PDB file of N, CA and C in Angstrom:
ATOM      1  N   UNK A   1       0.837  -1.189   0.000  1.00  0.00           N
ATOM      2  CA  UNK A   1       0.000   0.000   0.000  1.00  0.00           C
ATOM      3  C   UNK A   1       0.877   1.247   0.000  1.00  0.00           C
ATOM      4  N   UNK A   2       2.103   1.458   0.799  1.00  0.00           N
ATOM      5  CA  UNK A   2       2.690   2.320   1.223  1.00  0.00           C
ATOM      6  C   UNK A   2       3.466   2.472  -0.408  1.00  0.00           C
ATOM      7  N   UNK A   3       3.976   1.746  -1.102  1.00  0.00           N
ATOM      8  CA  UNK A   3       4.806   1.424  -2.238  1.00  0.00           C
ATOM      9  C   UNK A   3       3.730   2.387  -3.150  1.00  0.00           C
ATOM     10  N   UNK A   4       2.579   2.156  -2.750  1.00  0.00           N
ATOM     11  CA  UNK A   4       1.857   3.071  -4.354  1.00  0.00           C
ATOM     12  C   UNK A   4       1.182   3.926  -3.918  1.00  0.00           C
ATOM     13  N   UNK A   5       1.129   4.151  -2.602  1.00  0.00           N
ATOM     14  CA  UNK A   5       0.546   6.020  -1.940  1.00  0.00           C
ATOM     15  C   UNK A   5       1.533   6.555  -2.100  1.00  0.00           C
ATOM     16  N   UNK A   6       3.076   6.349  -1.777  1.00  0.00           N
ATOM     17  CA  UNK A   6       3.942   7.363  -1.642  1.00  0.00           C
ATOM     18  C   UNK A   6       4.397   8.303  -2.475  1.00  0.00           C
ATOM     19  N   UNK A   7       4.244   7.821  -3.917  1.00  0.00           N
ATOM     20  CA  UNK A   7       4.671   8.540  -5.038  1.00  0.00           C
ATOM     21  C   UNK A   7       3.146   9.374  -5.383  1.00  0.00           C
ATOM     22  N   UNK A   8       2.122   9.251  -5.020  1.00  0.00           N
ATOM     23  CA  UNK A   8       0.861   9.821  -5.297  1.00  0.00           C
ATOM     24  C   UNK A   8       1.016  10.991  -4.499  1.00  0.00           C
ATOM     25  N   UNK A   9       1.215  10.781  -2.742  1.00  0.00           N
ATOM     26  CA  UNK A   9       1.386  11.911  -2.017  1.00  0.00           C
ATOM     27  C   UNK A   9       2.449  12.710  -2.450  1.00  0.00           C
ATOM     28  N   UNK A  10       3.593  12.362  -3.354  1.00  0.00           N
ATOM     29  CA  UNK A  10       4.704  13.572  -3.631  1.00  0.00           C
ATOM     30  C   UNK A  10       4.209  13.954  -4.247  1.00  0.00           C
ATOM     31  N   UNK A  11       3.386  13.683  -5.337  1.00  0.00           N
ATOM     32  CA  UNK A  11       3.007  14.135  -6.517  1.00  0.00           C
ATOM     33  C   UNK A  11       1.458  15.456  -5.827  1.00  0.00           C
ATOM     34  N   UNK A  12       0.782  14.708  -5.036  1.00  0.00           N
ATOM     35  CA  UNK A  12       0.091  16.051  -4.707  1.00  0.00           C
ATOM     36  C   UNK A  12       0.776  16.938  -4.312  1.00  0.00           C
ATOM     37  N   UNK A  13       1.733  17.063  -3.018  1.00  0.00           N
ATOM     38  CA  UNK A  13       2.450  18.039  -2.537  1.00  0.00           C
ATOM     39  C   UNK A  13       3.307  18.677  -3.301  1.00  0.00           C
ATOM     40  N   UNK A  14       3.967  18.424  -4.741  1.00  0.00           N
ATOM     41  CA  UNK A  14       4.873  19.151  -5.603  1.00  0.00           C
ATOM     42  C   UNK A  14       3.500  19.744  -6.059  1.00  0.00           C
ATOM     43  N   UNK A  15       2.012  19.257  -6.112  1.00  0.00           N
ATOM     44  CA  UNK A  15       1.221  19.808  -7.144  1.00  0.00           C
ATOM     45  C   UNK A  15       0.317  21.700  -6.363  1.00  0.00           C
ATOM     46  N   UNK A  16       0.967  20.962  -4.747  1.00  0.00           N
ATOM     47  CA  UNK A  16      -0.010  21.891  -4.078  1.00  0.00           C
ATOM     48  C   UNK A  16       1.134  22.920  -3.137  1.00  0.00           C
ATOM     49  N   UNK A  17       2.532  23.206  -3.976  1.00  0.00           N
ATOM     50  CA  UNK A  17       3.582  23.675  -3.754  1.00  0.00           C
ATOM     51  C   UNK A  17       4.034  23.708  -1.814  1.00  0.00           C
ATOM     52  N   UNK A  18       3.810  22.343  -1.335  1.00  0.00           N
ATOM     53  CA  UNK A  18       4.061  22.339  -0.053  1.00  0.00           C
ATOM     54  C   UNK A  18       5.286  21.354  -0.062  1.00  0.00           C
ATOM     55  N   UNK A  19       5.254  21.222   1.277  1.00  0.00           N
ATOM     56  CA  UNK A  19       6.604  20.552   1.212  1.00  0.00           C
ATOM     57  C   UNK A  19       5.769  19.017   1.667  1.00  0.00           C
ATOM     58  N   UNK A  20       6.951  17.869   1.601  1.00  0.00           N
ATOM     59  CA  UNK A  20       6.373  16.422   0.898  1.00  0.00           C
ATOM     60  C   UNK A  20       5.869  15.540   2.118  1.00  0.00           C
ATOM     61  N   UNK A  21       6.588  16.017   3.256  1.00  0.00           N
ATOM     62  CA  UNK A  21       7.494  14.773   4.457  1.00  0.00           C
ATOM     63  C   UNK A  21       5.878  15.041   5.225  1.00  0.00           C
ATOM     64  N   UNK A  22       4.730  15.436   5.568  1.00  0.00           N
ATOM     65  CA  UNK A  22       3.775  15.174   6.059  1.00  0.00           C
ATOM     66  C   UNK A  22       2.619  14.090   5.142  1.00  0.00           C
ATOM     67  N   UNK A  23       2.862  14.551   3.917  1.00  0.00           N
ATOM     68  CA  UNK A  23       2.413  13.768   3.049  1.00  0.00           C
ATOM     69  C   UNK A  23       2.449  12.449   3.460  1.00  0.00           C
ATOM     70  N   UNK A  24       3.943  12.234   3.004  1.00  0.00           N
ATOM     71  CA  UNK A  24       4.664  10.569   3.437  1.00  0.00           C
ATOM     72  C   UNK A  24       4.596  10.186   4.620  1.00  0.00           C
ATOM     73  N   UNK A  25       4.240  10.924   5.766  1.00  0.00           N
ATOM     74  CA  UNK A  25       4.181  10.589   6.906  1.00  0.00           C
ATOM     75  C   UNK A  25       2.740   9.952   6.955  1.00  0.00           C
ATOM     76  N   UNK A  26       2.063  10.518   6.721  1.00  0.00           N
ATOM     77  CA  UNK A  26       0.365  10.191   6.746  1.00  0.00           C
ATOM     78  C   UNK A  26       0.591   8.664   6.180  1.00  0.00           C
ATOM     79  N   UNK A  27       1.092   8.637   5.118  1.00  0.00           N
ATOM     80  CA  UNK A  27       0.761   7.276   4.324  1.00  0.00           C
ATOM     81  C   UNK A  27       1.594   6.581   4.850  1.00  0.00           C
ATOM     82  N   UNK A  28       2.451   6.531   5.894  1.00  0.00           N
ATOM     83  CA  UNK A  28       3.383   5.585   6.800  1.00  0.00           C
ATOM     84  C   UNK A  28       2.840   5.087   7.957  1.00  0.00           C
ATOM     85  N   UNK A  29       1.929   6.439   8.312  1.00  0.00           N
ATOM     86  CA  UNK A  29       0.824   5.798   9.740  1.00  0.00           C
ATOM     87  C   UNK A  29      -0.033   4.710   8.882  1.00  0.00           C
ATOM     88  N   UNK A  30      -0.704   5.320   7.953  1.00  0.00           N
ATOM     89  CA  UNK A  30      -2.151   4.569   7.562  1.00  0.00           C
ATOM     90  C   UNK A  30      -1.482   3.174   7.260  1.00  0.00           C
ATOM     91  N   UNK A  31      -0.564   3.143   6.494  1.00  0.00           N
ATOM     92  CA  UNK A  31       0.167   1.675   6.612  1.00  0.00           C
ATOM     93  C   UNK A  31       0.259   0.816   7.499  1.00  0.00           C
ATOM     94  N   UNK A  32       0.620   1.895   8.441  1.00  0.00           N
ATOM     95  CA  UNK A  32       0.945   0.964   9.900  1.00  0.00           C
ATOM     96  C   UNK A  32      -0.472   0.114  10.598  1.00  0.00           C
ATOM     97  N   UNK A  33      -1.479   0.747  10.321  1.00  0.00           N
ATOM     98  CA  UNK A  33      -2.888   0.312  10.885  1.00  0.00           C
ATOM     99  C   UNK A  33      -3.401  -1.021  10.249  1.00  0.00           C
ATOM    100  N   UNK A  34      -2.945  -1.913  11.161  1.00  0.00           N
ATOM    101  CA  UNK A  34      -3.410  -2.855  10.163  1.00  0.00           C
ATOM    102  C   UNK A  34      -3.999  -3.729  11.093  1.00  0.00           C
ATOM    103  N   UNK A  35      -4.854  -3.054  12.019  1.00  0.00           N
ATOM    104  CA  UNK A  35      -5.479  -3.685  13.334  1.00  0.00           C
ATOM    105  C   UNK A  35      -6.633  -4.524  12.886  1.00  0.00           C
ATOM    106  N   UNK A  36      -7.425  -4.019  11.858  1.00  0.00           N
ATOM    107  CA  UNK A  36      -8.775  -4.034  11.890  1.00  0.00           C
ATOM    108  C   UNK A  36      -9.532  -5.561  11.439  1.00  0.00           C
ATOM    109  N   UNK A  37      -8.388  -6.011  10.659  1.00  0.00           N
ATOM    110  CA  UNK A  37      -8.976  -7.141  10.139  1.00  0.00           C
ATOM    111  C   UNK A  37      -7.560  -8.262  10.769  1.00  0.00           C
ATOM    112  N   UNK A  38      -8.075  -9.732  10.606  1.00  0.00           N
ATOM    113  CA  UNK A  38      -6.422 -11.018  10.474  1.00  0.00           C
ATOM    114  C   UNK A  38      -6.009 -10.848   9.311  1.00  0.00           C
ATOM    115  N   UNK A  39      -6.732 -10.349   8.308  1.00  0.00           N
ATOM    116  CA  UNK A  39      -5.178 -10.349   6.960  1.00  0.00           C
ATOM    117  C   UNK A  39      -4.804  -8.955   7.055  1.00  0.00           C
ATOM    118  N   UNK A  40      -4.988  -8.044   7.788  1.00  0.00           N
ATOM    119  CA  UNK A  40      -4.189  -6.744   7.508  1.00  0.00           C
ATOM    120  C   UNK A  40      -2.349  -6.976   8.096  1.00  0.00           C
ATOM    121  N   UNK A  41      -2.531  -8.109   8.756  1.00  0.00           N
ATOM    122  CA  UNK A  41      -1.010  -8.474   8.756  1.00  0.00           C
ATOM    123  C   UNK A  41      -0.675  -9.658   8.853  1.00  0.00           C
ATOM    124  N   UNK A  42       0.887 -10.164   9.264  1.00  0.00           N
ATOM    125  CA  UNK A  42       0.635 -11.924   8.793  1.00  0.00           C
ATOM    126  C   UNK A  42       0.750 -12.300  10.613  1.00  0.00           C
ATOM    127  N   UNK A  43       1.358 -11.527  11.511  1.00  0.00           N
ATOM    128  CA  UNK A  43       0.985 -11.949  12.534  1.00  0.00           C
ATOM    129  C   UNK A  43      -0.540 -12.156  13.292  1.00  0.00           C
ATOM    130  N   UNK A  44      -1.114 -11.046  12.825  1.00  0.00           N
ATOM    131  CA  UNK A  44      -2.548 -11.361  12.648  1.00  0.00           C
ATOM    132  C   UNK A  44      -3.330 -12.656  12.192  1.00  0.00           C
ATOM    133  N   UNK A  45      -2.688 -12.606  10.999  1.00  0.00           N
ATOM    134  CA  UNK A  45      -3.142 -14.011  10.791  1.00  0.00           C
ATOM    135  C   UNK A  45      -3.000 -15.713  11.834  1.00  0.00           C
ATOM    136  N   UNK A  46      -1.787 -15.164  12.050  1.00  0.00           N
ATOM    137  CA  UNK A  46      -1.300 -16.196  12.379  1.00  0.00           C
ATOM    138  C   UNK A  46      -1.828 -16.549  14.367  1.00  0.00           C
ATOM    139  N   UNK A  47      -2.152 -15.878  14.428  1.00  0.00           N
ATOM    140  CA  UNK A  47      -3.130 -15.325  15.666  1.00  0.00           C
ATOM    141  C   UNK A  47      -4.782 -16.118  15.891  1.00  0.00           C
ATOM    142  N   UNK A  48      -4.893 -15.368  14.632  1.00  0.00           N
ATOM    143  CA  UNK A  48      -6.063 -15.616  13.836  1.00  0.00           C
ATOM    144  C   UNK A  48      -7.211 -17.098  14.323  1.00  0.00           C
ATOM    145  N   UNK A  49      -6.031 -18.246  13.405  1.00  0.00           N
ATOM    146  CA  UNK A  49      -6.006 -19.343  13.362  1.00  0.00           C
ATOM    147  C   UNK A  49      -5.698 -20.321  14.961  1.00  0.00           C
ATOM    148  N   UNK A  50      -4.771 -19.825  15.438  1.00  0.00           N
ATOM    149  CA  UNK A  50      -4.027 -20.623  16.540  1.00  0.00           C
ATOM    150  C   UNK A  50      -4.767 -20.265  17.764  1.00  0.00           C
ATOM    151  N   UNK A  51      -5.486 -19.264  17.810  1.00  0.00           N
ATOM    152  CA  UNK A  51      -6.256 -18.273  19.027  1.00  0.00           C
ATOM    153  C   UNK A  51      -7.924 -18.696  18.761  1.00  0.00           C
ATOM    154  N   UNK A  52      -8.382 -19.564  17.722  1.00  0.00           N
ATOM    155  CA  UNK A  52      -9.438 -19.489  17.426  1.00  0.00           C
ATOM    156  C   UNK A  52     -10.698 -18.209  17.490  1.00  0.00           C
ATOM    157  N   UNK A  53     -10.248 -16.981  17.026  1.00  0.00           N
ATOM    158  CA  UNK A  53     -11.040 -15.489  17.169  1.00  0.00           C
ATOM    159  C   UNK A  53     -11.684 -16.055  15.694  1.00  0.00           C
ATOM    160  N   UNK A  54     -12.457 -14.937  15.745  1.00  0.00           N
ATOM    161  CA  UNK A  54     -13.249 -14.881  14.839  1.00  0.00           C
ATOM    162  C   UNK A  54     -13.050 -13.425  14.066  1.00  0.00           C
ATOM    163  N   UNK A  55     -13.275 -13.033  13.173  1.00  0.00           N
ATOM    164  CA  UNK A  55     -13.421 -11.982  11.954  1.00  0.00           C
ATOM    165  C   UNK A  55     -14.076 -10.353  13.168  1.00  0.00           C
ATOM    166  N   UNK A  56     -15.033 -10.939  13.331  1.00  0.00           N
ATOM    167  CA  UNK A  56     -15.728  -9.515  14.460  1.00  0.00           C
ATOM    168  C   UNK A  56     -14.885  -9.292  15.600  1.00  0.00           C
ATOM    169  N   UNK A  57     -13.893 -10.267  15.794  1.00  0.00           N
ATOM    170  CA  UNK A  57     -12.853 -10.017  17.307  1.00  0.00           C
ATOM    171  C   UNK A  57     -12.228  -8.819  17.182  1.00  0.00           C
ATOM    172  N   UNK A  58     -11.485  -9.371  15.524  1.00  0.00           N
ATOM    173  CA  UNK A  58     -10.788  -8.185  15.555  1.00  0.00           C
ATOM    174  C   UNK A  58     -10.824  -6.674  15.212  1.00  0.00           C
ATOM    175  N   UNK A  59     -12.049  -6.418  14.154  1.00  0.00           N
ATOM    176  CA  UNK A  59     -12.894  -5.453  14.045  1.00  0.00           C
ATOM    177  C   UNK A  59     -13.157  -4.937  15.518  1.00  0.00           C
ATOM    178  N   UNK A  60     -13.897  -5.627  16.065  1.00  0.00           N
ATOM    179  CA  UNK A  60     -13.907  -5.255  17.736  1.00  0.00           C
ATOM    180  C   UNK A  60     -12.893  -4.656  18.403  1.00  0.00           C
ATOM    181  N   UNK A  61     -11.899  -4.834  18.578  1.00  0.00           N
ATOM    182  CA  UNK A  61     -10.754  -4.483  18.974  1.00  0.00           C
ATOM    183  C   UNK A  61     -10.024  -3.671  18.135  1.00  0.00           C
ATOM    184  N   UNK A  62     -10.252  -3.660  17.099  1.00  0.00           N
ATOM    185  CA  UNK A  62      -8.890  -2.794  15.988  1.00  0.00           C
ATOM    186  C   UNK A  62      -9.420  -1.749  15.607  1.00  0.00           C
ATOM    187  N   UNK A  63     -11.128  -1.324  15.793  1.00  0.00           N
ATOM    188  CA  UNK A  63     -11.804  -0.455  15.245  1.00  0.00           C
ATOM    189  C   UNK A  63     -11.273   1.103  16.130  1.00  0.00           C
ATOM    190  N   UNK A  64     -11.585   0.865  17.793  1.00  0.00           N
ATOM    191  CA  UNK A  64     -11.252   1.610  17.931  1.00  0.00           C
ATOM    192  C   UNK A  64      -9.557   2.298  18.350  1.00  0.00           C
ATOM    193  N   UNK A  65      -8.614   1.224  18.036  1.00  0.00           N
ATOM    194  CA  UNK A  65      -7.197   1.924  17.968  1.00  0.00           C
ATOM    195  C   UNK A  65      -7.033   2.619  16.743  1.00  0.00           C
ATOM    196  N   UNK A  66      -7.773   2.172  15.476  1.00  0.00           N
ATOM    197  CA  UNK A  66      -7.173   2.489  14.664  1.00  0.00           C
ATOM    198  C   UNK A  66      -8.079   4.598  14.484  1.00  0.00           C
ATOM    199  N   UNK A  67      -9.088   4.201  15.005  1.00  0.00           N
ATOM    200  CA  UNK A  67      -9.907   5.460  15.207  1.00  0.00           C
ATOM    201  C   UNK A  67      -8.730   6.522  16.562  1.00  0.00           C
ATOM    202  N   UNK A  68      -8.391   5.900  17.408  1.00  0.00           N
ATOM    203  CA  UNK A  68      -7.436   6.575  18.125  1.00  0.00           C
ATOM    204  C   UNK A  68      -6.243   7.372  17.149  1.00  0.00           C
ATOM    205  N   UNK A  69      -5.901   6.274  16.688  1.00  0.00           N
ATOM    206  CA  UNK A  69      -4.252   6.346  15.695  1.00  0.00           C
ATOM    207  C   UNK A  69      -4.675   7.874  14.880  1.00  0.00           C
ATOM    208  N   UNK A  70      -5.264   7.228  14.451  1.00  0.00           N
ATOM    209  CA  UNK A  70      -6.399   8.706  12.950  1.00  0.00           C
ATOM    210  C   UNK A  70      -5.930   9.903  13.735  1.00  0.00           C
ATOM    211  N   UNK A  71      -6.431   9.675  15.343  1.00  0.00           N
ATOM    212  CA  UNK A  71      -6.434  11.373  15.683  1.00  0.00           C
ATOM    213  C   UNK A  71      -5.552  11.612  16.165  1.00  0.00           C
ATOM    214  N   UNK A  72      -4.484  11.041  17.095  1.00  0.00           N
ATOM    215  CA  UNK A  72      -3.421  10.521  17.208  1.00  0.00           C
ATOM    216  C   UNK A  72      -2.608  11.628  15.928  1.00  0.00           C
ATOM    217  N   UNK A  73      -2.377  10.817  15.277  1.00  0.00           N
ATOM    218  CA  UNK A  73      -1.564  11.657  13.548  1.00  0.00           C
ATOM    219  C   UNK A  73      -1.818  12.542  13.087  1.00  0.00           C
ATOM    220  N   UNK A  74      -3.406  12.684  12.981  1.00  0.00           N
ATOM    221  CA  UNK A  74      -3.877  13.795  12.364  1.00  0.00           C
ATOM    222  C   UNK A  74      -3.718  15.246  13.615  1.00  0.00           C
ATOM    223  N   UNK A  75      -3.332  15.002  14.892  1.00  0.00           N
ATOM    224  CA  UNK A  75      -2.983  15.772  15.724  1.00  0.00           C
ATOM    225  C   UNK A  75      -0.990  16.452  15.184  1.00  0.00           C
ATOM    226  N   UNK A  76      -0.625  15.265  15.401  1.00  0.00           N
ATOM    227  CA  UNK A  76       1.054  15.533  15.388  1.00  0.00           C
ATOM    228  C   UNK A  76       1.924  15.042  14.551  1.00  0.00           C
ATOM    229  N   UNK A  77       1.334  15.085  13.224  1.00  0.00           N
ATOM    230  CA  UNK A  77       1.824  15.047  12.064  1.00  0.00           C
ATOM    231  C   UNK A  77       2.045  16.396  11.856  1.00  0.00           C
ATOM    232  N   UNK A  78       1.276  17.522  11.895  1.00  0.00           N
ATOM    233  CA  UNK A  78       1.241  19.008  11.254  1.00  0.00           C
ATOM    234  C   UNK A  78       2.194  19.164  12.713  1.00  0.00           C
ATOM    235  N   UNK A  79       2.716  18.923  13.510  1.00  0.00           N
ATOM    236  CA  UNK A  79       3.460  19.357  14.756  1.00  0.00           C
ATOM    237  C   UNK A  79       4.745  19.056  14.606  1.00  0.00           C
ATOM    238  N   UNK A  80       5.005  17.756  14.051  1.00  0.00           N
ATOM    239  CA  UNK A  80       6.080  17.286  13.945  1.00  0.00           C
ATOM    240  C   UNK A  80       6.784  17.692  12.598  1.00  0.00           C
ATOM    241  N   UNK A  81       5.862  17.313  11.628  1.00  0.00           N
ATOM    242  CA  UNK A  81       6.113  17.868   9.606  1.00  0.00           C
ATOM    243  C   UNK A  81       5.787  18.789   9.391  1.00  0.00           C
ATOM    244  N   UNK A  82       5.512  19.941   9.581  1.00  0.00           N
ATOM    245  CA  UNK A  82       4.870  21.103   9.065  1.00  0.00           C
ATOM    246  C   UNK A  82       4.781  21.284   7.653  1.00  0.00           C
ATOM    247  N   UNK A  83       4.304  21.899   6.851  1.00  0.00           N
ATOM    248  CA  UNK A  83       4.392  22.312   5.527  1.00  0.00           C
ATOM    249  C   UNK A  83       4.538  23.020   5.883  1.00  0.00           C
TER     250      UNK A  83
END
């Protein structure tokens, strides 16, 4: 995911004459979130199976970190990267 947002976000930020590194930052968090479902990662998966959870466990649980994370970034991304 991160491999084909990153060149999209430079490409807005050269388009919207800001600078790039909040851009890329955003699409490095959203990468990182991969709470929500067992295939958003392979430890997940592997969890998954051996833990006997079910599909709604982790929705249950990943919904609201990843809703944390969102504000989380969207707080101290512009703090840390400024344009």
């Amino acid at each position: 995911v991160a491999a084909v947002l990153v060149p999209v976000s430079l490409q807005i930020a050269q388009q919207l004459k800001v600078e790039p590194h909040p851009f890329i930052m955003a699409v490095a968090f959203g990468a990182s979130l991969s709470f929500l479902t067992p295939i958003g990662y392979q430890t997940n998966t592997l969890v998954y199976g051996a833990g006997g959870y079910r599909f709604g466990d982790f929705a249950r649980v990943g919904a609201p970190l990843v809703i944390v994370l969102w504000i989380v970034a969207g707080k101290l991304i512009p703090v840390f990267w400024p344009l």
